[in-house]
XYZ file of C-alpha atoms in Angstrom:
733
model
C -16.871 45.923 -3.170
C -15.434 43.525 -6.291
C -18.250 41.662 -8.049
C -16.467 38.221 -9.003
C -17.726 34.124 -10.737
C -15.949 31.462 -8.498
C -13.066 30.422 -9.956
C -10.288 28.027 -8.743
C -7.608 29.812 -9.083
C -8.549 33.685 -8.498
C -5.774 36.196 -10.457
C -5.339 38.572 -7.204
C -5.620 39.856 -4.163
C -8.422 42.075 -5.132
C -10.033 38.333 -6.911
C -8.978 36.895 -3.591
C -9.869 39.699 -1.107
C -14.541 39.326 -2.553
C -13.744 35.949 -2.197
C -13.358 36.454 1.383
C -15.845 38.995 2.645
C -18.471 36.683 0.896
C -17.388 33.768 3.187
C -16.402 31.912 -0.323
C -12.674 30.992 -0.483
C -11.951 27.970 -0.740
C -7.851 28.396 0.420
C -7.729 31.699 3.017
C -3.971 31.080 3.715
C -3.788 32.887 0.209
C -5.300 36.249 1.420
C -4.222 35.976 4.969
C -1.803 35.430 7.605
C 1.562 35.792 6.468
C 4.166 36.871 3.248
C 6.595 38.118 1.710
C 6.617 41.594 1.058
C 8.409 43.883 -0.978
C 8.885 46.231 3.427
C 10.153 42.742 4.487
C 6.086 40.595 5.726
C 2.781 42.098 5.650
C 0.115 40.674 8.046
C -2.834 40.214 7.046
C -5.984 38.751 9.528
C -9.674 39.144 8.654
C -12.170 39.857 12.272
C -15.192 42.021 11.592
C -15.427 42.180 15.710
C -13.033 43.832 16.383
C -12.133 48.076 16.392
C -8.329 47.500 17.136
C -5.510 44.836 15.920
C -1.920 44.537 16.946
C 0.018 42.293 15.676
C 3.520 40.827 18.200
C 7.000 41.533 16.574
C 10.206 41.275 18.197
C 9.548 44.914 19.383
C 6.261 44.032 21.124
C 3.359 44.775 19.918
C 2.447 47.222 17.050
C -0.688 48.545 15.679
C -2.409 47.008 12.244
C -4.050 49.035 9.743
C -7.970 49.292 9.775
C -7.809 48.879 5.770
C -11.690 49.752 5.895
C -14.833 49.304 6.858
C -15.276 45.459 6.470
C -12.545 43.611 9.164
C -9.330 43.092 6.943
C -6.717 44.253 9.194
C -2.907 44.122 8.261
C 1.145 45.189 9.224
C 4.209 45.180 7.631
C 7.298 45.665 8.548
C 10.568 43.396 9.502
C 11.221 42.536 13.022
C 7.963 39.703 12.464
C 8.191 36.925 14.233
C 7.177 33.345 14.568
C 4.263 32.132 15.284
C 2.884 35.326 16.074
C -0.050 36.660 18.501
C -2.601 38.870 18.026
C -4.662 41.544 20.677
C -8.032 41.849 19.716
C -10.300 44.245 20.774
C -13.849 43.691 20.950
C -15.971 46.453 19.017
C -19.001 46.107 20.938
C -17.675 44.390 24.553
C -14.588 45.796 24.293
C -12.660 43.243 26.007
C -9.397 42.982 24.847
C -8.113 39.197 24.292
C -4.494 37.521 22.609
C -4.603 34.594 20.741
C -2.183 33.411 18.140
C -2.738 33.416 13.697
C -4.426 30.220 11.993
C -2.799 31.121 9.717
C -0.104 31.265 9.946
C 0.585 27.237 10.388
C 0.752 24.676 8.056
C -1.697 22.548 6.988
C -0.635 18.683 9.590
C -2.808 15.507 7.086
C -0.529 13.976 5.196
C -0.867 13.065 1.980
C -0.013 9.476 2.847
C -3.191 9.820 4.754
C -5.641 11.878 2.832
C -4.753 8.621 -0.240
C -5.973 6.455 1.893
C -9.088 7.945 2.755
C -10.080 8.211 -0.517
C -9.700 4.754 -2.077
C -11.294 3.195 1.277
C -8.415 1.977 2.914
C -7.973 4.775 5.233
C -9.397 2.381 8.420
C -8.257 5.110 11.943
C -9.827 8.233 9.792
C -10.925 9.230 12.544
C -7.507 10.231 13.796
C -7.295 12.571 10.983
C -11.097 13.468 10.765
C -12.354 15.721 13.623
C -11.487 17.986 16.716
C -8.031 16.489 18.069
C -6.187 18.247 20.480
C -1.729 18.814 18.780
C 0.307 20.838 19.729
C 1.745 22.791 16.084
C 5.492 24.400 15.942
C 5.229 24.825 19.758
C 1.702 26.152 20.173
C -1.059 24.068 21.712
C -4.357 24.502 19.995
C -7.481 22.186 17.770
C -7.154 20.953 14.567
C -10.242 20.442 12.600
C -10.321 18.174 9.685
C -13.572 17.528 7.473
C -14.916 15.877 4.192
C -16.914 17.952 2.842
C -15.588 17.380 -1.143
C -18.081 19.404 -2.871
C -18.128 22.769 -0.265
C -17.232 26.645 -1.888
C -16.158 27.037 1.743
C -15.780 25.055 4.934
C -15.622 26.929 8.317
C -15.289 25.880 12.002
C -17.623 27.856 13.530
C -18.640 28.099 17.955
C -18.204 30.469 20.366
C -15.083 31.051 20.277
C -15.940 33.491 16.855
C -19.416 34.533 17.909
C -20.641 30.953 15.392
C -19.650 32.889 12.983
C -18.502 31.520 9.941
C -16.114 34.830 8.033
C -13.905 34.506 10.658
C -12.523 30.643 10.236
C -12.446 29.248 6.994
C -9.846 25.739 6.748
C -8.488 25.152 4.213
C -9.647 22.712 1.374
C -6.629 20.223 0.776
C -8.033 20.424 -3.243
C -8.908 17.031 -4.908
C -9.270 15.064 -1.016
C -12.424 17.042 -0.892
C -10.816 17.417 2.680
C -10.372 20.610 4.717
C -8.563 21.335 8.114
C -7.704 24.060 10.605
C -5.298 24.273 13.349
C -7.044 27.231 15.508
C -4.873 28.279 18.451
C -6.042 27.643 22.185
C -8.420 26.338 22.470
C -9.797 24.595 25.106
C -10.872 21.733 25.945
C -14.770 20.796 25.501
C -15.090 24.573 23.893
C -18.079 24.061 20.816
C -18.007 23.656 17.677
C -19.858 23.231 14.378
C -19.540 23.657 10.717
C -20.079 26.352 8.731
C -20.724 25.321 4.501
C -21.700 26.841 1.631
C -22.265 24.530 -1.381
C -20.268 24.813 -4.124
C -23.536 24.617 -6.855
C -26.349 26.831 -5.027
C -24.895 28.945 -2.500
C -26.742 26.748 0.020
C -24.920 27.157 3.772
C -25.713 24.852 6.211
C -24.503 24.330 10.097
C -23.319 20.698 10.098
C -22.244 18.957 13.438
C -18.550 17.330 13.295
C -19.141 13.525 11.978
C -16.407 12.469 13.724
C -16.217 14.015 16.254
C -15.585 12.143 20.134
C -18.558 14.039 21.998
C -21.582 15.537 21.659
C -23.818 18.845 23.991
C -26.909 16.499 25.894
C -30.312 16.366 23.700
C -31.624 18.309 21.988
C -28.617 20.225 21.652
C -26.039 18.936 18.904
C -22.380 20.237 18.878
C -19.686 19.407 19.077
C -16.980 18.608 22.110
C -13.663 20.106 21.835
C -12.276 16.628 22.886
C -10.686 16.196 26.268
C -7.670 14.948 27.439
C -8.318 10.979 28.162
C -7.355 10.546 31.907
C -8.491 6.927 32.490
C -5.867 3.985 33.159
C -7.122 0.628 31.394
C -6.273 -1.806 34.200
C -8.374 -5.368 31.664
C -4.767 -6.643 30.567
C -5.382 -10.082 31.693
C -8.708 -10.355 29.801
C -7.318 -8.121 26.857
C -4.833 -11.253 26.962
C -7.152 -13.560 27.303
C -9.599 -12.994 24.406
C -6.643 -12.393 21.995
C -5.890 -16.134 22.706
C -10.150 -17.083 23.135
C -10.989 -20.046 21.299
C -14.673 -17.888 20.943
C -16.185 -21.158 18.980
C -15.838 -24.110 21.695
C -16.812 -21.749 24.398
C -19.479 -20.319 25.640
C -21.825 -17.269 24.449
C -24.313 -15.562 26.373
C -25.434 -12.350 25.998
C -27.734 -10.433 28.194
C -28.694 -7.815 25.880
C -30.098 -3.974 27.316
C -31.047 -1.324 26.741
C -28.915 1.137 29.204
C -31.298 4.038 29.696
C -35.083 1.531 31.665
C -32.580 -1.559 32.872
C -32.914 1.267 35.801
C -33.622 4.498 36.701
C -32.152 6.963 40.207
C -35.295 6.539 42.412
C -35.428 10.870 40.694
C -36.804 8.613 37.496
C -33.110 10.113 35.532
C -30.560 7.570 33.706
C -27.854 5.516 35.031
C -24.616 6.801 34.966
C -21.880 4.331 32.599
C -20.209 4.654 36.037
C -23.910 3.785 38.157
C -24.595 1.631 35.543
C -21.290 -0.672 36.160
C -21.911 -0.580 39.571
C -25.372 -1.852 39.473
C -25.087 -4.275 36.621
C -21.491 -5.962 37.012
C -22.740 -7.801 40.202
C -26.223 -8.868 38.595
C -23.924 -10.943 35.845
C -21.957 -12.357 37.811
C -25.148 -14.119 39.850
C -26.577 -14.432 36.961
C -24.185 -16.373 35.103
C -24.186 -14.440 31.531
C -20.786 -14.103 29.465
C -21.447 -10.854 27.962
C -23.811 -7.826 28.114
C -25.130 -6.578 24.490
C -25.471 -2.564 24.637
C -28.532 -1.578 22.577
C -26.755 1.694 20.895
C -24.634 3.681 22.865
C -23.393 5.978 19.466
C -24.823 9.946 20.018
C -28.277 9.819 18.759
C -30.813 12.705 18.515
C -34.023 10.860 20.249
C -34.711 8.514 22.593
C -36.741 6.679 20.614
C -35.544 5.103 18.237
C -33.475 3.354 21.221
C -30.610 4.581 19.538
C -30.667 2.684 16.095
C -30.636 6.415 13.908
C -27.084 7.177 14.710
C -25.176 10.797 14.243
C -22.668 10.518 16.290
C -20.521 7.390 14.123
C -17.641 7.773 17.325
C -19.585 9.493 19.646
C -20.476 7.413 23.542
C -23.633 9.332 24.806
C -23.386 11.746 26.833
C -26.769 10.918 27.629
C -25.293 8.540 30.922
C -21.490 10.890 30.967
C -18.528 11.003 29.283
C -16.081 8.510 27.471
C -13.625 7.720 29.818
C -16.798 6.725 32.174
C -17.429 4.539 29.522
C -13.986 3.276 29.145
C -14.472 2.647 33.214
C -17.333 0.708 32.948
C -16.150 -1.165 29.926
C -13.234 -1.828 31.972
C -15.169 -2.732 35.439
C -17.450 -5.733 32.889
C -13.655 -6.609 32.167
C -12.312 -7.563 35.661
C -15.190 -9.593 36.433
C -14.449 -11.839 33.249
C -17.652 -9.690 31.246
C -17.556 -9.291 27.829
C -19.556 -5.903 26.494
C -20.738 -5.690 22.875
C -21.700 -3.562 21.317
C -25.007 -2.944 18.921
C -23.757 -0.640 15.465
C -26.061 0.322 12.907
C -24.033 1.014 9.694
C -26.878 0.171 7.286
C -29.114 3.570 8.105
C -28.783 6.539 9.342
C -31.382 9.145 10.247
C -32.137 12.872 8.074
C -31.802 14.978 10.704
C -30.630 18.719 8.831
C -27.842 18.840 11.554
C -25.912 15.379 10.637
C -24.517 13.658 7.486
C -27.480 14.105 5.442
C -26.699 15.754 2.108
C -23.868 16.480 4.801
C -22.416 18.978 1.782
C -25.238 20.015 0.151
C -25.405 17.495 -1.909
C -25.823 13.378 -1.378
C -22.520 11.953 -0.249
C -22.688 9.695 1.809
C -26.286 8.942 1.237
C -26.600 8.297 -2.532
C -28.296 10.579 -4.943
C -31.367 8.642 -6.098
C -34.309 7.926 -2.966
C -34.390 3.893 -4.936
C -30.889 3.184 -4.173
C -30.554 6.477 -0.907
C -33.412 6.278 0.847
C -34.431 3.028 3.413
C -38.828 3.989 3.386
C -39.093 1.579 6.618
C -37.570 3.474 9.249
C -37.011 6.966 6.944
C -33.703 6.898 6.891
C -30.985 7.369 4.603
C -28.588 3.617 3.351
C -24.761 4.397 3.135
C -23.008 4.673 -0.074
C -21.276 1.297 0.102
C -19.322 1.625 -2.925
C -18.382 5.202 -2.346
C -14.415 5.111 -0.678
C -14.726 7.613 1.767
C -18.064 6.049 3.210
C -16.230 3.133 3.924
C -12.995 4.690 5.593
C -16.151 6.855 7.787
C -17.994 2.939 8.398
C -14.603 0.527 9.317
C -13.210 3.870 11.172
C -16.342 3.917 13.178
C -16.242 0.519 13.789
C -11.815 0.754 13.714
C -12.448 3.471 16.444
C -15.492 1.376 19.205
C -12.875 -1.270 18.783
C -9.407 0.557 20.015
C -10.853 3.104 22.188
C -13.195 1.074 23.913
C -11.587 -2.328 24.720
C -15.722 -3.912 22.516
C -15.452 -6.795 22.172
C -17.656 -6.853 19.574
C -20.104 -6.201 17.551
C -23.401 -6.878 16.669
C -24.512 -5.108 12.577
C -28.059 -3.993 12.589
C -30.484 -5.187 10.068
C -27.920 -6.818 7.568
C -30.217 -8.488 5.957
C -31.393 -4.051 4.688
C -28.067 -3.996 3.148
C -28.063 -6.986 1.025
C -30.713 -6.048 -0.877
C -31.698 -3.962 -3.126
C -35.468 -4.246 -2.936
C -35.503 -5.370 1.072
C -39.190 -3.716 2.101
C -39.847 -2.390 -2.008
C -41.575 -3.059 -4.613
C -40.723 -3.647 -7.908
C -40.877 -0.172 -8.912
C -38.791 1.323 -6.249
C -35.611 0.099 -6.606
C -32.808 -0.397 -9.174
C -31.339 -3.956 -9.758
C -26.979 -4.204 -9.776
C -24.285 -3.709 -12.334
C -25.401 -7.894 -13.215
C -28.749 -6.742 -13.033
C -29.561 -9.121 -9.518
C -31.320 -7.694 -6.682
C -28.387 -8.382 -4.595
C -25.942 -4.825 -2.932
C -22.812 -6.000 -4.246
C -21.392 -2.780 -3.166
C -22.184 -3.377 0.544
C -21.649 -6.997 0.753
C -18.054 -5.368 -0.324
C -18.358 -3.056 2.306
C -19.421 -5.865 4.943
C -16.568 -8.183 3.767
C -13.768 -5.774 4.101
C -15.304 -5.411 7.925
C -15.316 -7.921 8.505
C -11.281 -9.015 7.608
C -10.888 -5.691 9.575
C -12.563 -6.856 12.958
C -10.475 -10.411 12.494
C -7.061 -9.040 11.205
C -6.776 -6.569 13.934
C -8.293 -7.396 16.700
C -7.926 -11.166 17.614
C -10.950 -13.325 19.808
C -13.445 -9.568 18.297
C -16.463 -10.591 17.999
C -18.867 -9.558 14.504
C -22.638 -11.388 15.199
C -25.147 -10.560 12.121
C -28.977 -10.029 12.955
C -29.631 -11.714 9.227
C -32.872 -12.529 8.120
C -33.409 -14.169 5.225
C -31.502 -17.374 3.929
C -28.640 -15.730 2.963
C -25.363 -18.466 2.045
C -22.135 -18.316 4.370
C -22.558 -15.410 6.545
C -20.647 -16.745 9.185
C -18.293 -18.247 6.877
C -14.564 -16.539 6.072
C -14.552 -14.398 3.413
C -11.194 -16.388 1.531
C -14.192 -19.499 1.839
C -16.489 -16.756 -0.060
C -18.178 -14.711 3.282
C -19.179 -12.324 4.730
C -17.860 -13.600 7.841
C -19.531 -12.789 10.756
C -18.367 -14.988 13.518
C -21.889 -16.163 14.644
C -25.435 -15.476 13.063
C -28.977 -14.528 14.142
C -31.277 -17.536 14.210
C -34.525 -15.826 13.275
C -35.475 -19.098 12.017
C -35.481 -20.880 14.862
C -36.707 -18.195 16.736
C -39.753 -16.926 14.591
C -40.623 -21.186 14.609
C -40.017 -21.136 18.589
C -42.534 -18.171 19.077
C -44.394 -19.499 17.089
C -45.192 -22.639 18.178
C -45.502 -20.952 21.928
C -48.169 -19.399 21.491
C -50.158 -22.026 20.174
C -52.503 -23.815 23.311
C -51.167 -27.336 24.032
C -54.206 -28.632 22.944
C -52.775 -28.091 19.291
C -49.370 -27.867 19.651
C -48.836 -31.712 17.977
C -50.310 -30.606 14.582
C -47.144 -27.882 14.599
C -44.577 -30.670 16.158
C -42.650 -29.957 13.055
C -42.179 -26.203 14.194
C -39.639 -28.005 16.959
C -37.471 -29.949 14.786
C -37.276 -28.304 11.870
C -34.566 -26.243 12.881
C -31.720 -29.101 12.909
C -32.046 -29.501 8.913
C -29.763 -26.080 8.931
C -28.293 -25.836 12.535
C -25.226 -26.561 11.539
C -25.258 -23.999 8.081
C -24.053 -20.518 10.154
C -22.599 -20.423 13.938
C -26.092 -19.268 15.104
C -27.499 -17.958 18.710
C -30.961 -18.543 19.820
C -32.618 -14.419 20.406
C -34.873 -13.956 21.856
C -34.386 -9.898 21.743
C -35.823 -6.817 22.403
C -37.766 -6.711 19.106
C -40.815 -9.552 20.463
C -40.989 -7.435 23.179
C -42.188 -3.557 20.987
C -44.451 -2.860 19.463
C -47.751 -4.490 20.162
C -46.784 -7.883 20.760
C -46.399 -8.305 23.826
C -43.571 -9.933 25.675
C -42.196 -13.236 25.965
C -44.619 -13.683 29.515
C -47.437 -12.483 27.597
C -47.634 -14.341 24.407
C -47.402 -17.345 26.664
C -50.815 -19.167 26.032
C -53.088 -20.985 29.451
C -54.029 -19.494 33.369
C -51.595 -17.457 34.925
C -50.020 -20.723 36.488
C -48.866 -22.467 32.672
C -47.955 -19.174 31.444
C -45.366 -19.170 33.712
C -44.726 -22.987 33.334
C -44.342 -21.615 29.655
C -41.707 -19.632 29.051
C -39.923 -21.815 31.973
C -40.159 -24.141 29.305
C -38.803 -21.858 26.304
C -35.672 -21.311 28.353
C -34.947 -24.381 29.531
C -35.720 -24.928 25.131
C -32.879 -22.522 24.435
C -30.144 -23.468 27.470
C -30.244 -26.074 25.628
C -30.299 -26.612 22.868
C -27.214 -25.854 19.442
C -26.234 -21.884 19.162
C -24.936 -19.638 21.792
C -27.572 -17.095 23.702
C -29.455 -13.838 23.731
C -31.673 -12.826 26.340
C -33.124 -9.824 25.956
C -33.728 -7.774 29.884
C -36.454 -8.119 31.488
C -37.640 -11.291 30.479
C -35.227 -13.166 32.477
C -37.625 -12.188 34.910
C -40.917 -12.801 33.318
C -41.754 -9.082 32.762
C -45.163 -8.494 32.668
C -45.822 -5.797 30.479
C -44.592 -5.598 26.806
C -40.940 -3.325 27.306
C -40.843 0.292 27.341
C -38.097 2.624 26.719
C -39.302 5.272 28.809
C -39.125 2.827 31.758
C -37.174 0.432 33.876
C -38.123 -2.856 34.149
C -41.377 -3.921 36.509
C -38.345 -4.542 39.265
C -40.719 -5.022 42.216
C -42.554 -8.095 40.086
C -39.613 -10.115 42.370
C -41.841 -9.576 45.294
C -44.043 -12.728 43.693
C -42.313 -15.902 44.193
C -43.476 -16.682 40.027
C -41.388 -14.053 38.711
C -38.688 -14.602 41.239
C -39.405 -18.175 39.874
C -38.221 -17.604 36.751
C -35.371 -15.546 37.794
C -33.934 -18.554 39.947
C -34.548 -21.060 37.095
C -32.650 -18.852 33.968
C -29.846 -17.498 36.123
C -29.336 -21.701 37.267
C -29.754 -22.283 33.174
C -26.515 -19.864 32.851
C -24.029 -21.360 35.267
C -24.918 -24.406 33.859
C -23.957 -23.608 30.071
C -21.368 -22.212 31.897
C -20.275 -25.083 33.199
C -21.090 -28.273 31.355
C -19.361 -28.965 27.946
C -22.062 -30.846 25.712
C -24.449 -27.374 26.387
C -21.520 -25.255 25.102
C -18.658 -27.223 23.765
C -20.364 -28.245 19.859
C -22.473 -25.407 19.973
C -21.820 -24.833 15.654
C -21.275 -29.128 15.003
C -23.884 -31.485 13.934
C -21.192 -34.080 16.909
C -22.803 -32.126 19.372
C -26.030 -33.189 19.149
C -27.829 -36.500 18.072
C -32.621 -36.549 18.843
C -33.666 -39.557 20.648
C -37.030 -38.678 19.478
C -38.211 -35.775 17.569
C -41.671 -38.009 16.314
C -43.955 -37.538 19.372
C -46.034 -35.107 18.072
C -49.112 -37.293 20.344
C -46.803 -35.949 23.361
C -45.655 -33.310 22.543
C -42.237 -34.089 23.421
C -39.318 -34.144 22.301
C -35.790 -35.572 23.235
C -32.641 -35.609 22.611
C -28.539 -35.132 23.531
C -26.506 -32.836 24.256
C -23.002 -33.914 23.853
C -18.971 -32.547 24.264
C -15.860 -33.366 22.410
C -14.899 -36.196 25.006
C -17.902 -37.571 24.876
C -19.512 -36.985 28.117
C -23.494 -35.992 27.029
C -26.652 -35.250 28.757
C -30.534 -36.126 28.129
C -32.772 -33.766 27.389
C -36.559 -34.453 27.448
C -39.504 -31.764 26.846
C -42.484 -31.682 28.125
C -44.689 -28.998 25.900
C -48.846 -30.505 27.531
C -50.122 -29.266 30.350
C -50.357 -33.429 31.318
C -47.543 -35.262 33.157
C -46.182 -37.677 31.631
C -45.347 -41.160 34.727
C -43.838 -43.137 33.115
C -42.451 -41.975 30.180
C -40.262 -44.368 28.443
C -37.727 -43.004 26.330
C -34.742 -44.470 24.640
C -30.889 -44.008 26.737
C -27.470 -44.248 24.433
C -25.971 -45.797 27.052
C -26.820 -48.312 29.874
C -26.735 -47.186 33.186
C -28.055 -45.227 35.435
C -28.995 -41.831 34.878
C -29.251 -38.331 37.548
C -32.190 -35.637 37.002
C -29.375 -31.838 37.419
C -32.189 -29.812 36.809
C -36.039 -29.852 35.976
C -37.797 -26.625 35.262
C -41.172 -27.761 37.541
C -39.578 -27.689 40.880
C -40.078 -26.257 43.601
C -37.588 -23.866 43.531
C -39.084 -22.062 40.000
C -41.946 -21.919 41.648
C -43.793 -25.109 39.628
C -45.208 -28.411 41.189
C -41.986 -30.254 42.176
C -42.442 -33.279 39.790
C -39.646 -34.954 38.808
C -37.281 -38.508 38.816
C -35.483 -37.734 42.714
C -33.096 -39.973 43.052
C -30.911 -42.046 40.436
C -33.513 -43.883 37.354
C -31.416 -47.274 36.339
C -32.083 -48.039 32.065
C -33.218 -50.988 30.990
C -32.840 -53.528 28.008
C -35.708 -52.346 26.557
C -35.031 -51.723 22.789
C -36.185 -47.886 22.251
C -37.017 -44.762 19.640
C -33.393 -46.637 17.841
C -31.934 -46.561 21.412
C -30.887 -50.502 22.328
C -31.131 -49.447 26.165
C -34.277 -47.430 27.620
C -35.665 -45.636 31.283
C -38.775 -45.168 33.094
C -38.591 -41.125 34.158
C -41.730 -39.347 35.743
C -42.258 -36.236 32.127
C -43.517 -33.418 34.469
C -45.879 -30.559 32.481
C -45.095 -28.099 30.771
C -40.828 -28.408 31.863
C -37.982 -29.587 30.554
C -35.799 -32.351 32.862
C -32.081 -32.195 32.170
C -30.241 -35.890 33.070
C -27.354 -37.148 33.406
C -25.550 -40.306 33.062
C -23.889 -41.995 36.719
C -21.317 -44.564 36.443
């Protein structure tokens, strides 16, 4: 075989043949397929595993000439048909099969789509790239396409070609870096990957499809040709209402869920998406949650990563079923009035050799320099947000989930790690931006484009930022200079509150500021108050474990924590298991300890949070002005000696509630607090109620205000304040 150096434009059939046999040909249609010939038409195929081949003509099947032992077969004649069929006899099995020739078909991807993709503006790149069952000139087949600009040759491989990269090399779309091939007659669920030869080193890589919609069950990782969706959505009313939803003034209460460990089957295996719908939806309705937030269900190879090391940015994990099953789950939630938020991870991706890392033998999706492209904390790769095609990839991933699965929002993981070039790095381990600063300018621009796209294309959908620093205007519009997120996690509130709650009550008086400081910044962002999975893992213990005191005090403190969270300004989020006082910290390999609900103390915690959730849903004063200073006013934030705080929550119409919280185990039997209005007050909630396994100290009947000035108010009331508990009072008239 003639040896020639790699060249973009080989000059002869001999050169092309040499590159084909070396599996280095970037455009196999230059040599394979059918073309004009002095004798009419010349058809040429390459089938190294075939012993005999026939070509369909207008006169029937004609034998093709076996040119040599390399597997090249040719036919010449003037009675060709299109599209033509090839009949093959396998050399080893003698099995005869028929198929159309992939190289007889024209390319389908338009230059306009390629242009937008290369510009970073193709928000539906998942419709161009990946595997798609299509018809090409009346023939059913699969169009494969992949971005690999530094490849010399890319082939689609699978069972259909014995995983031999020589048989189905793809066709290059020149400078776009995109490769395409239509393979006729492939069935749904056919396994496939891409074999990539790097143009600089000759390295051969076997990669799964970044745009695949479904993968094999771990630990296998081949992609599957997508099956035709048979699912019919029934959530039209929900989607219409969502588009008109005034979410800023509405109750938003998220139940954070890991689908693999909420509940399991009796044999310990995972619930399917459909089983999860049957069990979870009634539970969410009973408990009064408005949304479920799913920890990542995009495909990932390792259970222990909880889904945060994603390898399939366009695929639901096969652990729990197929894409239509996941759609069924979302639809069931919507029909029950429950929104679905997805944890989405554009901050980093794992370095598994079958996935995105060094995809075409170069740092394609990531930066080459580890000071920009490697995340030291997680051992993962950082996306190159400055590369247009990477932006198209990530923006299209967000678009895909919101479009195909009707999701109601994305919670964006690890935003702080995206914003700062020096995140978790020593001074000599990072590179400054072009202005010499530490801000990742490309990531900032990407996040703004993401939020602009989501809010522009998906009315009513939310974006939530897990952002742990004081970066300004995270949840302010892009046109005002913000990042454009709907909501930001209030990590300051979470850290201050849990640190305060861990203190023995005798010392809490010295840490009173931890309870009151949050009001200095509470309205600078649209905040959600998270008690998330991060707080109940890695040796941190469960929420119940964090509480001081004996068993009774632990549960009283937990009930008090929930009361504080649900009455504090901001939307709400709780991780699964928190609601009934999970005793041990979360373990991804087991279901929650549901048997604990047989005990009154755990059952009481669950009933308490259920009642709080429903109060939050139904009382405008607790949710309508969550993001606005007008919805909150201190009654007394200075009573550190008693470790008591009291405040008003107000609605837009002026209606209000009084909240008084006692963070000590000492009952205050004659506690006086100021009130904004002279009237009677009714206790509508008490976390110490016997319904919640409390001591049942409280205020029965109504309490009359008195014209005694107190805490800056003209009137006040004298109440019984139960130990380690919170109460809510509502004016009667």
